[in-house]
Coordinates of C-alpha atoms in Angstrom, one line a residue:
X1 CA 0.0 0.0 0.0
X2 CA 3.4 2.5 0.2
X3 CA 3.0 4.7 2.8
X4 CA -0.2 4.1 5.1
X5 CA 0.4 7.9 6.8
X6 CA 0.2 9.4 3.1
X7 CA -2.9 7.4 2.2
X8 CA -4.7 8.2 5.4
X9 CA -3.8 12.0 4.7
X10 CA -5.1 11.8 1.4
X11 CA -8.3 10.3 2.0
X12 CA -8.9 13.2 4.8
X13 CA -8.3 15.8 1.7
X14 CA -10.5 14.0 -0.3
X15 CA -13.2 13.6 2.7
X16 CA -12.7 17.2 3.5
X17 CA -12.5 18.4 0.0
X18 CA -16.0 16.3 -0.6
X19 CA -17.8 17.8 2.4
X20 CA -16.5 21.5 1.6
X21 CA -18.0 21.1 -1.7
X22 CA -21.2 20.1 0.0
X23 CA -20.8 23.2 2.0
X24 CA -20.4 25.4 -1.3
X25 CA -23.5 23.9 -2.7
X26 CA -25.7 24.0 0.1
X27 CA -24.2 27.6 1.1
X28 CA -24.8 28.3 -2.9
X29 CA -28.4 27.0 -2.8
X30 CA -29.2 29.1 0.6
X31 CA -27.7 32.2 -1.1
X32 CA -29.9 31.5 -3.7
X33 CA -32.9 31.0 -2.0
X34 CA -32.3 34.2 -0.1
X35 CA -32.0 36.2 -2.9
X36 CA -35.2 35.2 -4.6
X37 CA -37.0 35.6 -1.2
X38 CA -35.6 39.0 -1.2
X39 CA -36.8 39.5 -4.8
X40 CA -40.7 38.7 -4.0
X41 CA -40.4 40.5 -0.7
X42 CA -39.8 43.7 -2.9
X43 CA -42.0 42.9 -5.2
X44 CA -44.8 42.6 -2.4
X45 CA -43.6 45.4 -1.2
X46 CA -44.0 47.7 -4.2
X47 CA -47.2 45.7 -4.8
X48 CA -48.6 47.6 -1.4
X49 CA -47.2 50.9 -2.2
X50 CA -48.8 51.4 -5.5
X51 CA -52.0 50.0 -4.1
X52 CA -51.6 52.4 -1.3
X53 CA -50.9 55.6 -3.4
X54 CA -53.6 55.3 -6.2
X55 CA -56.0 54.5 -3.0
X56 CA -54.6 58.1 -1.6
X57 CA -53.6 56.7 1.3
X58 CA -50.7 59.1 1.6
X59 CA -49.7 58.4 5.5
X60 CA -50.0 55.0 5.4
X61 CA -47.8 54.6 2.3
X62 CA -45.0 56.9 3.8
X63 CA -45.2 54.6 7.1
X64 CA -44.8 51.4 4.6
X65 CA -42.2 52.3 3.1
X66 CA -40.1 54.6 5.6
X67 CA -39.1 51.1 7.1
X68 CA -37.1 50.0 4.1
X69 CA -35.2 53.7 3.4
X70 CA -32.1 51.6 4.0
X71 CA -33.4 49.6 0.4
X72 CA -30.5 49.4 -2.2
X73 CA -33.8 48.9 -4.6
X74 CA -34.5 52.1 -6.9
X75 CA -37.7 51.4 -7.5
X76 CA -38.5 51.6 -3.6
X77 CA -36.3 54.7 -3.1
X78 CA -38.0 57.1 -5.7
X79 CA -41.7 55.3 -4.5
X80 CA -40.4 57.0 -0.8
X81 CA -39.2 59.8 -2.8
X82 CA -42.2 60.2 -4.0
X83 CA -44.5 59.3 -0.7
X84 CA -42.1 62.3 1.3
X85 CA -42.8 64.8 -1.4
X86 CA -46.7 64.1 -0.8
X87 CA -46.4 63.8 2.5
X88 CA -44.5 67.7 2.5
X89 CA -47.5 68.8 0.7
X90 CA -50.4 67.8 2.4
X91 CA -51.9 70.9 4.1
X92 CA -51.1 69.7 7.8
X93 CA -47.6 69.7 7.1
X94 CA -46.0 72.3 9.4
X95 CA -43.1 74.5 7.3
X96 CA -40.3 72.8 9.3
X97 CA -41.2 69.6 8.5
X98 CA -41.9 70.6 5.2
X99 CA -38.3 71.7 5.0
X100 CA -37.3 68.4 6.3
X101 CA -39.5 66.0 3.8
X102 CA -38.3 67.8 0.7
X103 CA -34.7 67.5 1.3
X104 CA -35.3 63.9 2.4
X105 CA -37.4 63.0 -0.5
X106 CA -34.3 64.7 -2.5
X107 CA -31.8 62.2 -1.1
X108 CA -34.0 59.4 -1.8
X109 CA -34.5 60.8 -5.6
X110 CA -30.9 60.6 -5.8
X111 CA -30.2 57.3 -4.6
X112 CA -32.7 55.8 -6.4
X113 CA -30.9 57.2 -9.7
X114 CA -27.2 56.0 -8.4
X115 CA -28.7 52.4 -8.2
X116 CA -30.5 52.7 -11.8
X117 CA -29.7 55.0 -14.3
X118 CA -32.0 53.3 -16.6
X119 CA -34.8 54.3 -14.2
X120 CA -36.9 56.9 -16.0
X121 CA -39.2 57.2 -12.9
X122 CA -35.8 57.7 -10.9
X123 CA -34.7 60.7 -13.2
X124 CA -37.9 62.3 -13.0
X125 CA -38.8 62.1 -9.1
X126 CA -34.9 63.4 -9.1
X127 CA -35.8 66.5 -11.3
X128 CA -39.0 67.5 -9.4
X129 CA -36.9 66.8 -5.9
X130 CA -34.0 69.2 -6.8
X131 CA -37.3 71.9 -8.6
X132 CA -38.8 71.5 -4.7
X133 CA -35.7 72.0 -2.9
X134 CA -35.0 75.0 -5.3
X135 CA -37.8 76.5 -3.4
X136 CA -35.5 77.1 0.3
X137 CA -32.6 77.9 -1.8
X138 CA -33.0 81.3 -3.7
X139 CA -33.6 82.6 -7.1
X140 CA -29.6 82.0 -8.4
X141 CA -29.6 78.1 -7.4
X142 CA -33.1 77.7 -8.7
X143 CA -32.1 79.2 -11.8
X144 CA -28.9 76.7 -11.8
X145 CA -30.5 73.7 -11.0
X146 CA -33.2 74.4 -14.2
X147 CA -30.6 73.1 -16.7
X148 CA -30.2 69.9 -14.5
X149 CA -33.9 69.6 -14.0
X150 CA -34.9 70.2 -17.6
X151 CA -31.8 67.3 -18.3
X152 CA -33.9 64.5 -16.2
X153 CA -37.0 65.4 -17.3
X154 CA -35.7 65.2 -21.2
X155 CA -33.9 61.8 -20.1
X156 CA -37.0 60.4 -18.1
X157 CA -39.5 61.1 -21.8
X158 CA -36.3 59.5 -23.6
X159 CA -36.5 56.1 -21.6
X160 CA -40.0 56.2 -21.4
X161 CA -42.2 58.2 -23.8
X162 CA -45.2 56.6 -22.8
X163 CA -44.9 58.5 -19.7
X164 CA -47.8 61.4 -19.8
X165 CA -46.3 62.4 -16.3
X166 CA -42.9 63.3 -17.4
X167 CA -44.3 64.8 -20.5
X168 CA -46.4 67.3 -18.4
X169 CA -43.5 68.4 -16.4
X170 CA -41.7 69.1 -19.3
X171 CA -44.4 71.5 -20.0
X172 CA -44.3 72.6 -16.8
X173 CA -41.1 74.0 -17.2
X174 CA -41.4 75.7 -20.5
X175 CA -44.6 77.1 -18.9
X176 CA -42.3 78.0 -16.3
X177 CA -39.6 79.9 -17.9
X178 CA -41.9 81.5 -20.9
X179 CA -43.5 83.6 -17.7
X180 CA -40.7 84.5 -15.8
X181 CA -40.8 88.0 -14.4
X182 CA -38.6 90.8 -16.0
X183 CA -36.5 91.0 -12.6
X184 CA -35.6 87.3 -12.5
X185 CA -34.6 87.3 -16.6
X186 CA -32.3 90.5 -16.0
X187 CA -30.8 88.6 -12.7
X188 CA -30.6 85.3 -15.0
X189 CA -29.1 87.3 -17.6
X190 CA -25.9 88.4 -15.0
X191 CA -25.4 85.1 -13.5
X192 CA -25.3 83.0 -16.5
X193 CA -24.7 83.3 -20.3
X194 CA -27.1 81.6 -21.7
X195 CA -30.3 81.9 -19.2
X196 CA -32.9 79.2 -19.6
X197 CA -35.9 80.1 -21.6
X198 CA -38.6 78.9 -23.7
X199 CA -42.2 79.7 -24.7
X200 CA -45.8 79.1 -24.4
X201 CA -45.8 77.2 -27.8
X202 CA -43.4 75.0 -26.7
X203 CA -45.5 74.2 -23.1
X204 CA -48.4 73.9 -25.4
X205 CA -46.9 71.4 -27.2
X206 CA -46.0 69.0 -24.1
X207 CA -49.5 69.3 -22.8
X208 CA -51.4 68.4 -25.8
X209 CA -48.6 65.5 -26.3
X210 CA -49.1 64.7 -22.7
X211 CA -53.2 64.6 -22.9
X212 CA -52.3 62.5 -26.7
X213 CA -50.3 59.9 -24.3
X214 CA -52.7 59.6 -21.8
X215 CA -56.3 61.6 -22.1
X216 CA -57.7 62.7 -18.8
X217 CA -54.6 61.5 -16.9
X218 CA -54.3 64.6 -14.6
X219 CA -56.6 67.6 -13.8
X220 CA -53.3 69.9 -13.7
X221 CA -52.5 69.1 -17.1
X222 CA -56.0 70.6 -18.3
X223 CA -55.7 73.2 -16.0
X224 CA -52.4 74.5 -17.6
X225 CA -53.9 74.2 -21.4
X226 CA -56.8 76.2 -20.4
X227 CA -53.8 78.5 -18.7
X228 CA -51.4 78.6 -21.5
X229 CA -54.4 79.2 -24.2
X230 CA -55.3 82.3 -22.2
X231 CA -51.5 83.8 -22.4
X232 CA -51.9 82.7 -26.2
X233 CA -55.1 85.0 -26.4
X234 CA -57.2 82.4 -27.4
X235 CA -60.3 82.4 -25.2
X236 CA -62.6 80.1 -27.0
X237 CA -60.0 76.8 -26.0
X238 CA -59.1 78.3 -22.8
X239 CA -62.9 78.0 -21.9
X240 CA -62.6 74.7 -23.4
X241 CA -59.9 73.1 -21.3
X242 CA -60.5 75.2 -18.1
X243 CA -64.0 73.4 -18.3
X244 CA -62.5 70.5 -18.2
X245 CA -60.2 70.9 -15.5
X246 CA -63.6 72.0 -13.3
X247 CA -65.7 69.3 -14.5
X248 CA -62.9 66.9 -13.6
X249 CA -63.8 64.9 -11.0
X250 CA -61.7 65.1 -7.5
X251 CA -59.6 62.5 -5.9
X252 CA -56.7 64.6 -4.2
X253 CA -56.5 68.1 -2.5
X254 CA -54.9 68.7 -5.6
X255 CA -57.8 68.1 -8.0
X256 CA -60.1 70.5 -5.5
X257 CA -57.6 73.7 -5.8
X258 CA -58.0 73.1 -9.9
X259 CA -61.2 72.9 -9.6
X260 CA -61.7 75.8 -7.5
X261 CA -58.8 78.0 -9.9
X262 CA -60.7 76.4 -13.3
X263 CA -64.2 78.0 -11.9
X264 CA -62.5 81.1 -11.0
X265 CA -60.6 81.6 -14.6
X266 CA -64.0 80.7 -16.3
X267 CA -66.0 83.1 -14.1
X268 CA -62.9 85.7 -14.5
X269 CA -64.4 85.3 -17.9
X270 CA -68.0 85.8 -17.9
X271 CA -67.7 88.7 -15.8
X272 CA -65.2 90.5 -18.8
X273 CA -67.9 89.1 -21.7

């Protein structure tokens, strides 16, 4: 048998090697299993939160998902983006913790977009997180962060041009910029070269593209034709579209301020006729 010390050694290896590769596999198989698990836990998850949000139960979506803001998952970090933003805005919010919930919902945004670049809802929840925050941090940074926010917003259509959302903000934007007051031009026109700008033709054009994409998909998005007709001077599809937005019914807190604005617009002009 040669040497019965050598033997006895190699059968050990050969014991050892057999049960470490036992060890790999069932370690290999756990891993496995973990990871899926992981996989439908987030999926059940997200399942929850998108039941909870278009049931407009704002809280109780923020509590949900405020337990995983640790998540590596983008599509759970703009959803809590998302679900702090609404949270900021709802009309028991005090300022201070307003402050608070639109810088967090920022950080969120931008984590979401590290983990997934591909993301278009990440690059949008990022571009309307930095437009919010823009809000605590004066007219020059607001003015700066436009080219980034105008960037995500372009990006977010790019990936997804299905997206009547992102196509609306867009508009949003232009709508933005085509009425900026003389004051914050001239300042726009000292800090930077090239200032942002646009028109009411080209927010025109997103809204009808966004109403195209999805009809009826948002009262704002009515509200703002009606709006951006009247700037154009053309009353007769202002009325139009500001009826619209006031016969639209109401879901959110949201839909009851266009409402109310819509009647007032359209009583603005029966009182002029």
């Amino acid at each position: 048998m040669g040497n019965p010390g050598a033997f006895k050694r190699s059968l050990l290896f050969s014991a050892l090697s057999y049960l470490g590769f036992e060890t790999y596999q069932v370690i290999s198989q756990a891993a496995v299993v973990h990871a899926t698990a992981k996989v439908f836990r987030i999926e059940e998850i997200l399942e929850q939160a998108d039941y909870l949000y278009e049931s407009g139960e704002t809280e109780k979506l923020y509590q949900l998902l405020s337990q995983y803001k640790e998540s590596e998952d983008a599509e759970l970090l703009w959803r809590l983006a998302r679900a702090s933003r609404d949270i900021a805005q709802l009309s028991g919010t005090s300022e201070e913790e307003k402050k608070l919930l639109v810088y967090e919902a920022l950080e969120y945004a931008k984590r979401a977009l590290e983990k997934n670049e591909s993301s278009f809802a990440a690059h949008k929840w990022y571009a309307i997180c930095i437009s919010d925050v823009g809000d605590y941090e004066g007219i020059k940074a607001k003015i700066a962060n436009s080219y980034i926010i105008k960037e995500h917003f372009e990006k977010a259509i790019e990936l997804n041009p299905k997206d009547a959302t992102s196509i609306h903000l867009m508009g949003i934007w232009c709508y933005t910029f085509a009425e900026m007051p003389w004051y914050q031009r001239r300042i726009a026109k000292m800090l930077f070269a090239t200032p942002p700008s646009s028109t009411y033709e080209e927010a025109l054009g997103y809204f009808h593209r966004a109403e195209q994409v999805e009809p009826n998909f948002y009262s704002k998005n009515l509200l703002l034709l009606g709006k951006t007709y009247l700037k154009l001077r053309n009353k007769k599809l202002a009325a139009f579209w500001l009826t619209k937005a006031k016969d639209y019914p109401v879901h959110t807190e949201e839909d009851k301020q266009v409402q109310t604005e819509a009647a007032q617009l359209l009583t603005g002009f029966s009182d002029k006729n």
